[in-house]
Amino acid sequence: MNRPTVYFNKNFSVTSAQIRAMREVGQFETLASHSDPSNVMLHAADHQLTEPRGLLGDAYAEWLLATCRQHRPAVFIVGKEAAAVAPRRADFERLGVRVVVAASRAVLRELDHKDAFLRGWDSSILPIPAWTTFHDLATFDAAVEQLQAHPDWVPGQTRLCLKPARGIYASGFRVLTEGRDLKSFLQGELYQMSHAEARVMFAQAEQAGERLPTMLLMHTLEGAERSVDCVAWEGTLAAAVVRRKPAGQGGQLIEDRPDLLEAARALAQRYRMSGVFNFQTKDDRQRRPHMLEINARASGGLRYSMAAGINFAQLAAELSLGLLRPDQAPRPTTGLVVAEEKSAWVVREAAPSLLTGAAQP
């Protein structure tokens, strides 16, 4: 008897770990597609497809629909261009394909624009840091003045941080300092910038005619940072793993945090989340967690949470097919310090031109 197939389209590298974990269970066949034939997620799957390069939006959604029409997977766990696939869900499901996409197109766009997300956030779930936006030097200066006048500002203690309103991982994130110091330089600190350096950079951009994207300026919270990896179906949380980086250790701590599990349930319901998603929090000086952002996708650190016993993609597939109810999902093991091990994989033999150093076409 043939096993049902779960299809993963182009996505971040952590997808390979999800595929391997699913293959270990053996309940599903796995199919993966990517535009780079050497990408590790392809070689983690039972079957592979090469995607055409450069397809975006509706054209990419059409290619995905044609791929599902040909290969007939039981479940499609959406990666790239989720916002283009979400409104076409019925087209896929007419083929008998269950689509796992984190939220509706409108919600995906809201979460992708962090200023829109923060503006619409329900602070009864979790508080958020003081924040505002800027888009040039003048509005940057005004934003600094506004946040320094905020009631939560403590002179000499509170710092500001900035980042683009749209972006992934830590791209463009900087904590503003009063100046550079030798210690941070020698330690290779990558995420600090002096207030003066920021002003010079924004001024030079204006002089060069470069347009800043919408930027966020926020109070920097100095407490523990957590990442919460979740899996849900149609607004009901099935499982969540809370992880924190312990001070002075290389791993991450899997915590038992009922308060953050309750927050996960509330936001899953609020945004009607399905599949794997993540949110980030940071504590203030009173150790109260604040919401920073929600990522409508698997996080880059999902492997840490998987070590706590949650097979996220497997759960998402089972939930989508009705093989499992959210209340039947396993509970993670907490109280663990987990570490990530990097591995190398042979993906193919090198082309002769690579061996000779010849130019690539």
Short mmCIF file of C-alpha atoms in Angstrom, two decimals:
data_model
loop_
_atom_site.label_atom_id
_atom_site.label_comp_id
_atom_site.label_asym_id
_atom_site.label_seq_id
_atom_site.Cartn_x
_atom_site.Cartn_y
_atom_site.Cartn_z
CA MET A 1 0.00 0.00 0.00
CA ASN A 2 1.40 3.39 -1.05
CA ARG A 3 2.09 5.93 1.66
CA PRO A 4 0.59 9.44 1.26
CA THR A 5 3.05 12.09 0.12
CA VAL A 6 3.86 15.35 1.87
CA TYR A 7 5.25 18.06 -0.43
CA PHE A 8 7.63 20.84 0.67
CA ASN A 9 8.40 23.62 -1.80
CA LYS A 10 11.43 25.93 -1.64
CA ASN A 11 12.09 27.09 1.91
CA PHE A 12 14.83 27.84 4.44
CA SER A 13 17.51 25.29 5.34
CA VAL A 14 15.78 24.19 8.57
CA THR A 15 13.22 22.46 6.31
CA SER A 16 15.74 19.66 5.74
CA ALA A 17 15.60 18.78 9.47
CA GLN A 18 11.81 18.67 9.34
CA ILE A 19 11.87 16.36 6.33
CA ARG A 20 14.39 14.01 7.94
CA ALA A 21 12.33 13.85 11.13
CA MET A 22 9.26 12.98 9.10
CA ARG A 23 11.12 10.26 7.21
CA GLU A 24 12.23 8.70 10.49
CA VAL A 25 8.57 8.14 11.40
CA GLY A 26 7.94 6.54 8.01
CA GLN A 27 4.24 7.35 7.81
CA PHE A 28 4.59 9.60 4.74
CA GLU A 29 6.59 9.80 1.53
CA THR A 30 8.31 13.18 1.18
CA LEU A 31 8.66 15.31 -1.94
CA ALA A 32 10.74 18.50 -2.03
CA SER A 33 11.35 21.13 -4.68
CA HIS A 34 13.97 23.89 -4.86
CA SER A 35 15.57 26.02 -7.56
CA ASP A 36 19.07 24.99 -6.38
CA PRO A 37 19.67 21.31 -7.18
CA SER A 38 22.39 21.21 -4.49
CA ASN A 39 20.15 22.46 -1.69
CA VAL A 40 20.12 20.11 1.29
CA MET A 41 16.34 20.07 1.64
CA LEU A 42 16.12 18.27 -1.71
CA HIS A 43 18.50 15.57 -0.62
CA ALA A 44 16.69 15.08 2.68
CA ALA A 45 13.50 14.03 0.85
CA ASP A 46 12.47 10.75 -0.76
CA HIS A 47 11.77 12.51 -4.06
CA GLN A 48 13.09 15.75 -5.55
CA LEU A 49 12.01 18.34 -8.12
CA THR A 50 13.93 21.32 -9.50
CA GLU A 51 11.94 24.54 -9.50
CA PRO A 52 12.30 27.10 -12.29
CA ARG A 53 14.30 30.11 -11.17
CA GLY A 54 12.79 33.55 -10.80
CA LEU A 55 9.11 32.65 -10.49
CA LEU A 56 7.20 34.79 -7.99
CA GLY A 57 3.63 35.61 -7.04
CA ASP A 58 0.81 34.27 -9.18
CA ALA A 59 3.18 32.71 -11.72
CA TYR A 60 4.85 30.69 -8.98
CA ALA A 61 1.47 29.69 -7.50
CA GLU A 62 0.47 28.39 -10.95
CA TRP A 63 3.65 26.32 -11.15
CA LEU A 64 2.97 24.87 -7.70
CA LEU A 65 -0.59 24.04 -8.72
CA ALA A 66 0.63 22.27 -11.85
CA THR A 67 3.20 20.37 -9.76
CA CYS A 68 0.50 19.20 -7.34
CA ARG A 69 -1.75 18.26 -10.24
CA GLN A 70 1.01 16.04 -11.61
CA HIS A 71 2.31 14.49 -8.39
CA ARG A 72 -0.89 14.49 -6.27
CA PRO A 73 0.59 14.87 -2.78
CA ALA A 74 -1.82 14.39 0.11
CA VAL A 75 -0.41 17.43 1.92
CA PHE A 76 1.40 20.55 0.70
CA ILE A 77 3.40 22.35 3.43
CA VAL A 78 3.95 25.79 1.93
CA GLY A 79 7.26 27.63 2.14
CA LYS A 80 8.14 30.24 -0.50
CA GLU A 81 5.36 32.63 -1.62
CA ALA A 82 2.88 31.59 1.06
CA ALA A 83 0.94 34.82 0.49
CA ALA A 84 0.41 33.87 -3.16
CA VAL A 85 -0.69 30.32 -2.29
CA ALA A 86 -3.07 31.19 0.57
CA PRO A 87 -5.87 32.65 -1.60
CA ARG A 88 -5.55 29.70 -4.03
CA ARG A 89 -6.09 27.10 -1.32
CA ALA A 90 -9.40 25.92 -2.80
CA ASP A 91 -7.72 25.28 -6.17
CA PHE A 92 -5.27 22.89 -4.52
CA GLU A 93 -7.88 21.21 -2.40
CA ARG A 94 -10.02 20.49 -5.48
CA LEU A 95 -7.10 18.24 -6.47
CA GLY A 96 -7.34 16.44 -3.13
CA VAL A 97 -4.29 18.29 -1.72
CA ARG A 98 -4.49 19.60 1.85
CA VAL A 99 -2.67 22.93 2.01
CA VAL A 100 -0.77 23.85 5.18
CA VAL A 101 -0.22 27.61 5.09
CA ALA A 102 0.22 29.55 8.31
CA ALA A 103 -2.60 32.07 7.86
CA SER A 104 -4.73 34.00 5.38
CA ARG A 105 -3.10 36.31 2.87
CA ALA A 106 -4.19 39.39 4.84
CA VAL A 107 -2.73 38.04 8.09
CA LEU A 108 0.51 36.99 6.37
CA ARG A 109 0.96 40.50 5.04
CA GLU A 110 0.20 42.03 8.44
CA LEU A 111 2.75 39.82 10.19
CA ASP A 112 5.31 40.49 7.46
CA HIS A 113 5.08 44.26 8.13
CA LYS A 114 6.16 44.53 11.75
CA ASP A 115 4.84 48.08 12.10
CA ALA A 116 1.35 46.94 11.04
CA PHE A 117 1.58 43.95 13.37
CA LEU A 118 2.61 46.06 16.38
CA ARG A 119 -0.07 48.64 15.61
CA GLY A 120 -2.78 45.97 15.59
CA TRP A 121 -1.45 43.82 18.43
CA ASP A 122 -3.68 42.95 21.41
CA SER A 123 -1.57 43.90 24.43
CA SER A 124 -3.82 41.89 26.74
CA ILE A 125 -2.03 38.78 25.39
CA LEU A 126 1.46 40.15 26.06
CA PRO A 127 2.75 43.73 26.36
CA ILE A 128 5.01 45.17 23.67
CA PRO A 129 8.01 47.51 24.05
CA ALA A 130 7.59 51.23 23.39
CA TRP A 131 8.11 51.76 19.65
CA THR A 132 7.66 54.08 16.70
CA THR A 133 8.75 54.32 13.06
CA PHE A 134 11.04 56.53 10.99
CA HIS A 135 12.08 56.79 7.34
CA ASP A 136 14.80 59.46 7.19
CA LEU A 137 17.18 61.42 9.39
CA ALA A 138 14.63 63.99 10.53
CA THR A 139 12.05 61.40 11.54
CA PHE A 140 14.82 59.34 13.18
CA ASP A 141 15.74 62.29 15.38
CA ALA A 142 12.06 62.86 16.20
CA ALA A 143 11.59 59.16 17.01
CA VAL A 144 14.56 59.18 19.40
CA GLU A 145 13.14 62.23 21.18
CA GLN A 146 9.69 60.62 21.40
CA LEU A 147 10.94 57.35 22.91
CA GLN A 148 13.26 59.11 25.35
CA ALA A 149 10.19 61.00 26.63
CA HIS A 150 8.23 57.76 27.13
CA PRO A 151 7.27 56.92 30.77
CA ASP A 152 9.24 53.63 30.57
CA TRP A 153 12.48 55.43 29.66
CA VAL A 154 15.11 55.26 32.39
CA PRO A 155 18.02 57.68 31.69
CA GLY A 156 21.36 55.91 31.68
CA GLN A 157 19.73 52.47 31.58
CA THR A 158 17.23 52.20 28.72
CA ARG A 159 18.69 51.77 25.25
CA LEU A 160 17.12 52.01 21.80
CA CYS A 161 17.29 49.52 18.97
CA LEU A 162 16.35 49.76 15.31
CA LYS A 163 15.46 47.35 12.53
CA PRO A 164 13.59 47.35 9.22
CA ALA A 165 9.82 46.88 9.48
CA ARG A 166 10.24 44.05 6.96
CA GLY A 167 13.04 41.50 7.19
CA ILE A 168 14.07 38.09 8.44
CA TYR A 169 16.46 36.95 11.13
CA ALA A 170 18.62 39.86 12.41
CA SER A 171 19.05 41.70 9.09
CA GLY A 172 19.39 45.41 9.82
CA PHE A 173 19.00 45.04 13.60
CA ARG A 174 21.22 47.27 15.74
CA VAL A 175 21.23 48.37 19.38
CA LEU A 176 22.13 52.05 19.62
CA THR A 177 24.96 52.98 21.98
CA GLU A 178 26.49 56.28 23.02
CA GLY A 179 29.81 55.37 21.43
CA ARG A 180 32.16 52.57 20.45
CA ASP A 181 34.30 50.87 23.07
CA LEU A 182 37.33 48.60 22.77
CA LYS A 183 35.70 45.67 24.56
CA SER A 184 32.79 45.38 22.11
CA PHE A 185 35.19 45.79 19.17
CA LEU A 186 37.51 43.01 20.36
CA GLN A 187 34.56 40.72 21.11
CA GLY A 188 33.30 41.10 17.55
CA GLU A 189 29.99 42.68 18.51
CA LEU A 190 27.94 42.76 15.30
CA TYR A 191 24.64 44.17 16.49
CA GLN A 192 25.65 47.49 18.03
CA MET A 193 25.93 50.91 16.41
CA SER A 194 26.46 54.28 18.04
CA HIS A 195 23.74 56.88 17.80
CA ALA A 196 26.20 59.18 15.99
CA GLU A 197 27.07 56.46 13.45
CA ALA A 198 23.38 55.89 12.73
CA ARG A 199 22.83 59.61 12.09
CA VAL A 200 25.81 59.76 9.72
CA MET A 201 24.57 56.69 7.82
CA PHE A 202 21.05 58.11 7.40
CA ALA A 203 22.41 61.53 6.37
CA GLN A 204 24.69 59.96 3.76
CA ALA A 205 21.81 57.91 2.40
CA GLU A 206 19.75 61.08 1.94
CA GLN A 207 22.62 62.85 0.20
CA ALA A 208 23.01 59.89 -2.16
CA GLY A 209 19.30 59.89 -2.93
CA GLU A 210 18.81 56.49 -1.31
CA ARG A 211 15.40 55.83 0.22
CA LEU A 212 15.19 54.15 3.61
CA PRO A 213 12.57 51.44 4.05
CA THR A 214 10.15 51.93 6.93
CA MET A 215 12.26 51.42 10.06
CA LEU A 216 11.28 50.58 13.62
CA LEU A 217 12.81 52.27 16.66
CA MET A 218 12.09 50.53 19.97
CA HIS A 219 13.07 50.43 23.60
CA THR A 220 15.60 47.64 24.01
CA LEU A 221 14.53 45.13 26.64
CA GLU A 222 17.52 43.84 28.56
CA GLY A 223 16.10 40.58 29.95
CA ALA A 224 16.01 37.00 28.68
CA GLU A 225 15.11 36.39 25.05
CA ARG A 226 12.87 33.48 24.11
CA SER A 227 11.70 31.87 20.92
CA VAL A 228 8.44 29.90 20.96
CA ASP A 229 7.96 27.33 18.20
CA CYS A 230 4.35 26.32 17.66
CA VAL A 231 2.14 24.07 15.56
CA ALA A 232 -1.59 24.67 15.27
CA TRP A 233 -4.54 23.87 13.07
CA GLU A 234 -7.24 26.38 12.09
CA GLY A 235 -6.65 28.55 15.13
CA THR A 236 -6.24 25.82 17.75
CA LEU A 237 -2.79 25.29 19.24
CA ALA A 238 -1.54 21.69 19.22
CA ALA A 239 1.97 22.06 20.69
CA ALA A 240 4.49 24.74 21.58
CA VAL A 241 8.11 24.65 22.73
CA VAL A 242 9.54 27.60 24.69
CA ARG A 243 13.31 27.94 24.43
CA ARG A 244 15.74 30.42 25.96
CA LYS A 245 19.45 31.02 25.52
CA PRO A 246 21.07 30.46 28.96
CA ALA A 247 23.69 33.04 29.91
CA GLY A 248 27.22 31.77 29.34
CA GLN A 249 26.16 28.52 27.63
CA GLY A 250 26.18 27.53 24.00
CA GLY A 251 22.89 25.65 24.02
CA GLN A 252 19.32 26.68 24.64
CA LEU A 253 17.07 25.87 27.58
CA ILE A 254 13.69 24.23 26.98
CA GLU A 255 11.44 25.84 29.58
CA ASP A 256 8.10 25.05 31.19
CA ARG A 257 6.28 28.39 30.77
CA PRO A 258 2.48 28.10 31.10
CA ASP A 259 2.15 31.87 30.59
CA LEU A 260 3.80 31.75 27.17
CA LEU A 261 1.84 28.62 26.21
CA GLU A 262 -1.32 30.57 27.00
CA ALA A 263 -0.03 33.43 24.83
CA ALA A 264 0.61 30.91 22.03
CA ARG A 265 -2.98 29.65 22.30
CA ALA A 266 -4.35 33.19 22.23
CA LEU A 267 -2.40 34.35 19.20
CA ALA A 268 -3.07 31.09 17.31
CA GLN A 269 -6.76 31.78 17.80
CA ARG A 270 -6.50 35.51 17.07
CA TYR A 271 -4.77 35.00 13.70
CA ARG A 272 -6.32 31.58 12.96
CA MET A 273 -2.89 30.03 12.52
CA SER A 274 -2.27 26.64 10.90
CA GLY A 275 0.93 24.64 10.59
CA VAL A 276 4.27 25.72 12.03
CA PHE A 277 4.87 29.28 13.25
CA ASN A 278 7.04 31.07 15.77
CA PHE A 279 7.02 34.12 18.01
CA GLN A 280 9.78 35.96 19.84
CA THR A 281 9.68 37.54 23.29
CA LYS A 282 12.06 39.46 25.51
CA ASP A 283 11.86 40.20 29.22
CA ASP A 284 11.97 43.63 30.80
CA ARG A 285 13.83 44.36 34.05
CA GLN A 286 10.94 42.90 36.05
CA ARG A 287 11.25 39.63 34.05
CA ARG A 288 7.94 40.22 32.28
CA PRO A 289 7.96 38.86 28.72
CA HIS A 290 7.08 41.27 25.91
CA MET A 291 6.03 40.31 22.40
CA LEU A 292 8.53 41.26 19.70
CA GLU A 293 7.26 39.59 16.53
CA ILE A 294 5.39 36.64 15.06
CA ASN A 295 6.94 34.66 12.20
CA ALA A 296 4.39 32.83 10.06
CA ARG A 297 6.93 30.11 9.27
CA ALA A 298 9.30 27.71 10.94
CA SER A 299 12.09 29.50 12.80
CA GLY A 300 15.76 29.09 12.01
CA GLY A 301 16.23 27.54 15.46
CA LEU A 302 13.46 24.95 15.11
CA ARG A 303 15.99 22.11 15.50
CA TYR A 304 16.39 23.05 19.16
CA SER A 305 12.67 22.67 19.75
CA MET A 306 12.55 19.41 17.80
CA ALA A 307 15.05 18.00 20.32
CA ALA A 308 12.32 18.42 22.96
CA GLY A 309 10.31 15.68 21.24
CA ILE A 310 8.02 17.62 18.88
CA ASN A 311 8.04 16.55 15.22
CA PHE A 312 6.53 19.77 13.85
CA ALA A 313 6.02 18.92 10.18
CA GLN A 314 4.70 15.46 11.04
CA LEU A 315 2.14 17.01 13.38
CA ALA A 316 1.12 19.60 10.79
CA ALA A 317 0.53 16.88 8.18
CA GLU A 318 -1.47 14.70 10.60
CA LEU A 319 -3.58 17.66 11.75
CA SER A 320 -4.34 18.70 8.17
CA LEU A 321 -5.53 15.19 7.25
CA GLY A 322 -7.64 14.81 10.38
CA LEU A 323 -5.47 11.94 11.63
CA LEU A 324 -4.89 13.80 14.87
CA ARG A 325 -6.76 16.41 16.89
CA PRO A 326 -4.82 19.32 18.41
CA ASP A 327 -5.56 18.03 21.93
CA GLN A 328 -3.94 14.68 21.02
CA ALA A 329 -0.55 16.18 20.19
CA PRO A 330 2.38 15.12 22.40
CA ARG A 331 3.77 17.45 25.04
CA PRO A 332 7.42 18.54 24.80
CA THR A 333 9.99 17.52 27.37
CA THR A 334 11.07 20.58 29.35
CA GLY A 335 14.03 21.29 31.62
CA LEU A 336 16.54 20.36 28.90
CA VAL A 337 19.60 22.19 27.63
CA VAL A 338 19.85 21.40 23.92
CA ALA A 339 22.61 22.13 21.43
CA GLU A 340 22.71 22.06 17.64
CA GLU A 341 25.24 19.99 15.71
CA LYS A 342 26.09 20.95 12.14
CA SER A 343 26.60 18.21 9.57
CA ALA A 344 27.92 18.07 6.00
CA TRP A 345 26.16 16.08 3.27
CA VAL A 346 27.33 14.86 -0.13
CA VAL A 347 24.69 16.16 -2.53
CA ARG A 348 26.23 15.23 -5.91
CA GLU A 349 29.50 14.69 -7.72
CA ALA A 350 31.30 17.84 -8.79
CA ALA A 351 31.14 18.85 -12.46
CA PRO A 352 34.45 18.63 -14.37
CA SER A 353 34.48 22.42 -14.76
CA LEU A 354 34.53 22.81 -10.97
CA LEU A 355 37.44 20.41 -10.66
CA THR A 356 39.49 22.32 -13.24
CA GLY A 357 38.51 25.77 -12.03
CA ALA A 358 36.89 26.67 -15.35
CA ALA A 359 34.36 29.49 -15.45
CA GLN A 360 30.75 28.43 -14.95
CA PRO A 361 28.20 29.17 -17.68
#
